[in-house]
Short mmCIF file of C-alpha atoms in Angstrom, two decimals:
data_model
loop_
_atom_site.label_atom_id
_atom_site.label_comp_id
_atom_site.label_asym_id
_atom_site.label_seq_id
_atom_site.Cartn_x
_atom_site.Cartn_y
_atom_site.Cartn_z
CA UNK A 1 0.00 0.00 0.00
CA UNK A 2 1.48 3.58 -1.12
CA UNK A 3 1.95 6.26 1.47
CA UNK A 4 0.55 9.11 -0.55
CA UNK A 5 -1.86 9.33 -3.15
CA UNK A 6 0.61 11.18 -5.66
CA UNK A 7 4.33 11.72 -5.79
CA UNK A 8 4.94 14.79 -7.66
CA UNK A 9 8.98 15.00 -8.78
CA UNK A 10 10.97 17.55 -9.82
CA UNK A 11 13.95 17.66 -11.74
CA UNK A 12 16.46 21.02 -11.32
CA UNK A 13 19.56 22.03 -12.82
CA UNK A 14 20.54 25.61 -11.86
CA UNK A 15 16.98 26.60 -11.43
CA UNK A 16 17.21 28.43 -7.89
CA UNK A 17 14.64 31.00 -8.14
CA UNK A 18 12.33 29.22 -9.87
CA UNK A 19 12.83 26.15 -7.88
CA UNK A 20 11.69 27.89 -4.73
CA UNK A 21 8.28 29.40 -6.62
CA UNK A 22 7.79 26.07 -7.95
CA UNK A 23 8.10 24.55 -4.50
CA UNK A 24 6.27 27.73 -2.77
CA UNK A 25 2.82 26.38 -4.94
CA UNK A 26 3.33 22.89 -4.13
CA UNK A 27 3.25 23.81 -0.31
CA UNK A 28 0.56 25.95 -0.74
CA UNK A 29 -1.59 23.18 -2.18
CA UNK A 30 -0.65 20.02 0.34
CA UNK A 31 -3.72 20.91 2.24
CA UNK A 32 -5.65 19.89 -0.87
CA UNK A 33 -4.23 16.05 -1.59
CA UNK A 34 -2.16 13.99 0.04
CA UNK A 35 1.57 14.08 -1.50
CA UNK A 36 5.06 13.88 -1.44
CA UNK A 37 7.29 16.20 -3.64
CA UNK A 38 10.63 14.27 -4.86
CA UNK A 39 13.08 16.91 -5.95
CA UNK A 40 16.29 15.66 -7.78
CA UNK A 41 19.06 18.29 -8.49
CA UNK A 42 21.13 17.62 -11.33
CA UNK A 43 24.78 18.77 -10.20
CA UNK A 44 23.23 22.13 -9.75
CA UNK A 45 25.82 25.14 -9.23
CA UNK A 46 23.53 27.53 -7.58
CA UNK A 47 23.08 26.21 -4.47
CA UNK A 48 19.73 24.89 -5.46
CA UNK A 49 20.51 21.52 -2.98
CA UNK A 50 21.02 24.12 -0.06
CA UNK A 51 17.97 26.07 -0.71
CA UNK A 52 15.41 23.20 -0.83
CA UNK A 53 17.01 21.64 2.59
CA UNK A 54 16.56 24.96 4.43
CA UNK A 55 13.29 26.24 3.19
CA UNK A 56 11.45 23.36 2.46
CA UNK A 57 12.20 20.51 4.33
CA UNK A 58 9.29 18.46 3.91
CA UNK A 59 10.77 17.72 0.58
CA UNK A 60 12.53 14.64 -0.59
CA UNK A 61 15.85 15.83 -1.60
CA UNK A 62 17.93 13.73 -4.39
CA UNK A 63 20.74 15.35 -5.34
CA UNK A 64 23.44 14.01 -7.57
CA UNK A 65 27.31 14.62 -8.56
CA UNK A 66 26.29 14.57 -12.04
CA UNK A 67 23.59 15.43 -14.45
CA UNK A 68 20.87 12.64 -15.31
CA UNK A 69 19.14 14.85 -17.67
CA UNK A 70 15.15 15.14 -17.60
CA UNK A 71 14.76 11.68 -18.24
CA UNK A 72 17.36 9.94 -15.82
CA UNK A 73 16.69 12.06 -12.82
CA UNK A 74 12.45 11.93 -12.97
CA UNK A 75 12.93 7.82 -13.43
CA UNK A 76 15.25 8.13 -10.41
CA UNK A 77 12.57 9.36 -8.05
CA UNK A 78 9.82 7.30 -9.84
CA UNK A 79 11.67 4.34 -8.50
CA UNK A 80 11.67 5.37 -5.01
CA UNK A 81 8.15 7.51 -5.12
CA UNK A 82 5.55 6.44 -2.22
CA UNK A 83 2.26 7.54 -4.66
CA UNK A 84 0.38 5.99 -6.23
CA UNK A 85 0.06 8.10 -9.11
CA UNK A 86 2.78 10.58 -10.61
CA UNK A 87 3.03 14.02 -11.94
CA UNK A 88 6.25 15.23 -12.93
CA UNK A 89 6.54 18.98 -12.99
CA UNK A 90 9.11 21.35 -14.07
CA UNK A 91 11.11 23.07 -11.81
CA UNK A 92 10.13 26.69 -14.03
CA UNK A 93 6.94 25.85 -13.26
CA UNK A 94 3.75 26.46 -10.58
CA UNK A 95 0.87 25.30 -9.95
CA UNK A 96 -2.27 27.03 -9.62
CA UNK A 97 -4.68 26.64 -6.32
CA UNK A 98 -6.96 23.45 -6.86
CA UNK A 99 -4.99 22.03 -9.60
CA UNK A 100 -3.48 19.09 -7.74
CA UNK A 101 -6.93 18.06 -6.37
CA UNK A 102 -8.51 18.16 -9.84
CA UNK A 103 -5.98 16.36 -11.44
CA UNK A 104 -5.94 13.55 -8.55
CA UNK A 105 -10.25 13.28 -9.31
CA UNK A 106 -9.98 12.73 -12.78
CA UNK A 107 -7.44 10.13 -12.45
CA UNK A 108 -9.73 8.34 -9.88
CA UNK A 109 -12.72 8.94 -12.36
CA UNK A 110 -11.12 7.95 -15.50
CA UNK A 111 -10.57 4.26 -15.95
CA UNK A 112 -9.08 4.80 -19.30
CA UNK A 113 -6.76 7.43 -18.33
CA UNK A 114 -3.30 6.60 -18.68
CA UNK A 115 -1.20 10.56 -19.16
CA UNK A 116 -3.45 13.81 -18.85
CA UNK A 117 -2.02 17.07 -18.56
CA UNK A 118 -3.61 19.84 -17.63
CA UNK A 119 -3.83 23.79 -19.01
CA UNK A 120 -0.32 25.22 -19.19
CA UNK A 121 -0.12 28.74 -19.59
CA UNK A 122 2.59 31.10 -20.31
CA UNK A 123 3.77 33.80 -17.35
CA UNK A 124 2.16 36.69 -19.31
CA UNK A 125 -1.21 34.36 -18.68
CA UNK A 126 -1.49 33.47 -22.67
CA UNK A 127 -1.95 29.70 -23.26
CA UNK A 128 0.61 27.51 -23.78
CA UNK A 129 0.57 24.82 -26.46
CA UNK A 130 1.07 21.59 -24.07
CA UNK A 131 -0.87 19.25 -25.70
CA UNK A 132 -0.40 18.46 -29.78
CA UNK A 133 -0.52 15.51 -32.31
CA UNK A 134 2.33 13.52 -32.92
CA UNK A 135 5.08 14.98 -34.91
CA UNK A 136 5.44 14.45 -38.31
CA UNK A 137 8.33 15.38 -41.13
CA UNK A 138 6.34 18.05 -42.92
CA UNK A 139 5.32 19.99 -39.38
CA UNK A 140 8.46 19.50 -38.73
CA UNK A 141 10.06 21.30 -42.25
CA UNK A 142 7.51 24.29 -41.29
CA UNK A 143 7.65 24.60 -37.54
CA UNK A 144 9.75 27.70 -36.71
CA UNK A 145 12.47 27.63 -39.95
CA UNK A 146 12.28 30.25 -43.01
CA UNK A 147 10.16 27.76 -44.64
CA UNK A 148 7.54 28.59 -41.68
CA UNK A 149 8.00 32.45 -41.94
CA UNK A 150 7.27 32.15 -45.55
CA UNK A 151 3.89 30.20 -44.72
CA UNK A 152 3.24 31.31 -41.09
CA UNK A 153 -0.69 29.80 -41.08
CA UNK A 154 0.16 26.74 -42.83
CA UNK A 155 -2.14 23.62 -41.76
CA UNK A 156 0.77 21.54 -40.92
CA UNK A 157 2.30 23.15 -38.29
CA UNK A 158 -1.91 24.04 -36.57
CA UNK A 159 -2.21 20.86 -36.99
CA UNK A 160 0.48 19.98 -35.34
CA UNK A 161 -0.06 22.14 -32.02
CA UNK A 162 -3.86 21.52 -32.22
CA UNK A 163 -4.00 25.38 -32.54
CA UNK A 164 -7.62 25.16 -33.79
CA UNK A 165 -8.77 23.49 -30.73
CA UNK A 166 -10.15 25.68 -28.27
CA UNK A 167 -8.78 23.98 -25.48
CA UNK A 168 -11.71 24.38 -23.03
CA UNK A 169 -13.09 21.22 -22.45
CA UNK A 170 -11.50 17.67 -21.70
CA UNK A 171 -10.46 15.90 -24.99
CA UNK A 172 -8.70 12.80 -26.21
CA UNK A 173 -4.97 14.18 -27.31
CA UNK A 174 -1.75 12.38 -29.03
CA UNK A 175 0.51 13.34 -26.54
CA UNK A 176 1.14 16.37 -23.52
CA UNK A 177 3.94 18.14 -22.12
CA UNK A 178 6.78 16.80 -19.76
CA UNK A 179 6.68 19.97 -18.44
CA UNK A 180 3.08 19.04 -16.21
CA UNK A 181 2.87 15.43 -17.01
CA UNK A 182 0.16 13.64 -14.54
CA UNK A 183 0.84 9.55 -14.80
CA UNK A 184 -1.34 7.13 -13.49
CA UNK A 185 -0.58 3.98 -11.65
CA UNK A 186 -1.49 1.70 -14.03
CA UNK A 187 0.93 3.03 -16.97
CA UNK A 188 3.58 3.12 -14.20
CA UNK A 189 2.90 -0.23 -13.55
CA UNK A 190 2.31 -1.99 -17.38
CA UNK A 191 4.20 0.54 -19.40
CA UNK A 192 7.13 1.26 -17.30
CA UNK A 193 9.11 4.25 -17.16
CA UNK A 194 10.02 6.84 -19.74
CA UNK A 195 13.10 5.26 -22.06
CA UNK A 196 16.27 6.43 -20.46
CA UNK A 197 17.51 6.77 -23.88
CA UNK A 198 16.43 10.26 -24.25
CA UNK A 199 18.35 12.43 -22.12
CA UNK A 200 16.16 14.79 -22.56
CA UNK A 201 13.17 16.28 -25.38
CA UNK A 202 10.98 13.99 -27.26
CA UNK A 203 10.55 11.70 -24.05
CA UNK A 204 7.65 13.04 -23.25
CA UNK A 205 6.16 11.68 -27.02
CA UNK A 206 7.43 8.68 -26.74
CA UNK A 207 5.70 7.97 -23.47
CA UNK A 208 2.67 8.84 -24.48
CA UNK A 209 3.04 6.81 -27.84
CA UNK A 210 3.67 3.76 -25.66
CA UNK A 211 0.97 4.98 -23.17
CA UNK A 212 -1.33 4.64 -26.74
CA UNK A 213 -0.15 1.45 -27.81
CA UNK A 214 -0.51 -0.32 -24.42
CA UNK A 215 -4.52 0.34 -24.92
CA UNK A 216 -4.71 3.64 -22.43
CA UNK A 217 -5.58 7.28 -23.44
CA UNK A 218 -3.97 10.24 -23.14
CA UNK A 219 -5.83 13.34 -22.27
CA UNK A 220 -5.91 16.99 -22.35
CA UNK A 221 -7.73 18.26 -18.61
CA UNK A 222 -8.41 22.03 -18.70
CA UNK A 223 -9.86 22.47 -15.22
CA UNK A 224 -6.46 21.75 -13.75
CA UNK A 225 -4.07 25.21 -14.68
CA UNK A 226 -0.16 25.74 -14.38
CA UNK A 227 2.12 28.06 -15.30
CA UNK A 228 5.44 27.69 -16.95
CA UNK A 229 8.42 29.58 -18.00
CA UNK A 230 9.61 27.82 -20.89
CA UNK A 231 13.46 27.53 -21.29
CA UNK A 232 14.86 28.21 -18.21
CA UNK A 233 17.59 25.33 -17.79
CA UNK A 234 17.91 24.86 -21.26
CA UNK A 235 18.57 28.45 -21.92
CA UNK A 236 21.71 28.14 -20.38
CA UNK A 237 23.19 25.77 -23.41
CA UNK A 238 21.14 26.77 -25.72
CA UNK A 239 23.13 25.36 -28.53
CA UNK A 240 23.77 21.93 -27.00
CA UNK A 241 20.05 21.84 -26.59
CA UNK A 242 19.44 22.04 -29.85
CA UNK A 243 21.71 19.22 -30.83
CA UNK A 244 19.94 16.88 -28.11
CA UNK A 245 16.94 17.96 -29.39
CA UNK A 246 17.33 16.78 -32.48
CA UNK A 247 19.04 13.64 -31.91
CA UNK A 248 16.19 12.57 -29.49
CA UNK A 249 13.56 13.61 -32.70
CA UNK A 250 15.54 11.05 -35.04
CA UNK A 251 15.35 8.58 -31.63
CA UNK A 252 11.47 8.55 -31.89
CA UNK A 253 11.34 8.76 -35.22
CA UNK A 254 13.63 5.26 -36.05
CA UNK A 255 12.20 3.50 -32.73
CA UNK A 256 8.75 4.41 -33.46
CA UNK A 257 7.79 5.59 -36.99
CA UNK A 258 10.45 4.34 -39.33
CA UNK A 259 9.49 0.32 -38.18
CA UNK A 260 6.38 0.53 -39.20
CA UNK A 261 7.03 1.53 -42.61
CA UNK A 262 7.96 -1.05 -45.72
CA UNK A 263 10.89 -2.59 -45.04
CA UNK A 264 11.75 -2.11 -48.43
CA UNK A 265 11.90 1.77 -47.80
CA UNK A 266 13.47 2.04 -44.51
CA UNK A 267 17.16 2.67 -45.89
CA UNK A 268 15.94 5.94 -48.08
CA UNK A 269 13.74 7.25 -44.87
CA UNK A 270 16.56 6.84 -42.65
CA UNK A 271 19.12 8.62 -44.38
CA UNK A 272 16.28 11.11 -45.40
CA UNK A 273 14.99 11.72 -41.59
CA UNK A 274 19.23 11.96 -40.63
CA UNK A 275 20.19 14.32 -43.13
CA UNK A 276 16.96 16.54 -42.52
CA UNK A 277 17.04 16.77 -38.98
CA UNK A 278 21.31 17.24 -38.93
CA UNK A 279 20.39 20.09 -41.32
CA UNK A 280 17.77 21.97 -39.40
CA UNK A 281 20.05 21.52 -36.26
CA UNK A 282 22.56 23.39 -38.06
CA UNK A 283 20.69 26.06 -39.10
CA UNK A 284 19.19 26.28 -35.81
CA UNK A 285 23.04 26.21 -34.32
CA UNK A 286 24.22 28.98 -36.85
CA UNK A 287 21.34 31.11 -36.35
CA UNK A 288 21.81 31.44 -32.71
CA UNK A 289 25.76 32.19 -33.02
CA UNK A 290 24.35 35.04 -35.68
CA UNK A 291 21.94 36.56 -33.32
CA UNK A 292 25.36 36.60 -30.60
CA UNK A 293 27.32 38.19 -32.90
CA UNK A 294 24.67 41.10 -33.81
CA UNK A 295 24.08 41.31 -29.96
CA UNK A 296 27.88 42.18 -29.20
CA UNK A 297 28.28 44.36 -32.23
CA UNK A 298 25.16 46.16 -31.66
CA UNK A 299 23.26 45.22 -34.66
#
């Protein structure tokens, strides 16, 4: 028998500030559910470790000489989590009064419900796009390149973030954000955890995907709200980002798309899919060291 009815974990690297709002809302809402908060610092240089063992020491503190990444340090406190249910959260992230409660209901509602996540909005209060269809090659060549400036209202990429849904009401979705990720019991339990081959981006998709395959659904829960700065750790690097980005996409892509295609056409889609994706990376990477260079030179 589990201790708590959720375990929600965190995973920081050099988050400080945000850490503590993050953790401020969590303690603000343990009079609605009962929960335990499993925070695991990632080699953090800001004293993040300190911080969470003098002002919040209710929490479960993991912190580690080197950096897991997303994936390896919320599967770390999975394993040792006293809930029943999960919901990972980021550290640049809070949650809004009631949310834990709601989510919590709808898992115990929902028989079918494997991931949900709820509203996620930006901190100017405009919505976030946290829940989307599965990615796709075309979306893909649109979403946020000079191919997408030149068509900024094409289909694919809408269709991709579900930008004509209202998102108002519960609905059935492909996948949601790690960023405010609830995960029930039973996908802990029959699906496992997320693959610790992704470091980090794109595990979120491919938990979800397996979440699909293994006969549960993944929803979309409006009533629940939370708030999150996007970029915050990943800021920091952003160019290494980028390149883990990317080679998490092709991950998915090869583990979950490619084998389901003719095997007769596999060779072609790989090499098409690595070459693509190695090219938008670099554009991506060369952009960025652009935008530094007019920064320091004024222009």
């Amino acid at each position: 028998m589990q201790d708590f009815d959720l375990s929600v974990t965190i995973c920081s690297w050099n988050t400080k500030d945000d850490l503590r709002a993050c953790l401020q809302s969590l303690a603000d809402a343990r009079k609605e559910a009962s929960f335990e908060v499993i925070v695991v610092d990632n080699n953090s240089e800001d004293d993040s470790p300190s911080m969470v063992a003098e002002e919040f020491p209710w929490v479960v503190l993991m912190a580690q000489s080197k950096n897991l990444g997303f994936t390896g340090g919320n599967n770390l406190a999975l394993k040792s989590r006293k809930g029943r249910h999960a919901f990972l959260l980021n550290s640049d992230a809070v949650v809004h009064p009631g949310a834990i409660a709601k989510m919590l209901e709808f898992a115990n509602a929902t028989s079918d419900a494997g991931i949900f996540g709820p509203k996620v909005l930006n901190p100017d209060g405009s919505l976030q796009m946290s829940c989307r269809r599965f990615p796709n090659p075309v979306a893909a060549l649109f979403r946020s390149t000079f191919i997408g400036k030149l068509f900024p209202k094409n289909r694919f990429v809408r269709e991709y973030l579900m930008a004509d849904f209202a998102h108002d009401h519960v609905l059935e979705v492909d996948w949601v954000s790690g960023c405010a990720m609830f995960v029930t019991e039973q996908v802990l339990e029959k699906v496992g955890l997320m693959d610790p081959e992704y470091f980090m981006f794109c595990e979120d998709v491919d938990w979800c995907f397996r979440t699909r395959k293994a006969g549960f659904n993944v929803y979309y829960l409006p009533s629940a709200t939370v708030t999150h700065a996007i970029g915050k750790s990943t800021d920091k690097a952003p160019n290494r980002m980028i390149g883990r980005f990317h080679r998490s996409m092709f991950y998915f892509y090869t583990k979950n798309i490619l084998v389901e295609k003719p095997i007769v056409f596999r060779p072609f889609l790989w090499m098409l899919a690595a070459v693509g994706l190695s090219l938008r990376a670099s554009l991506f990477i060369v952009k960025n060291k652009i935008d530094i260079l007019r920064r320091k030179f004024g222009k």
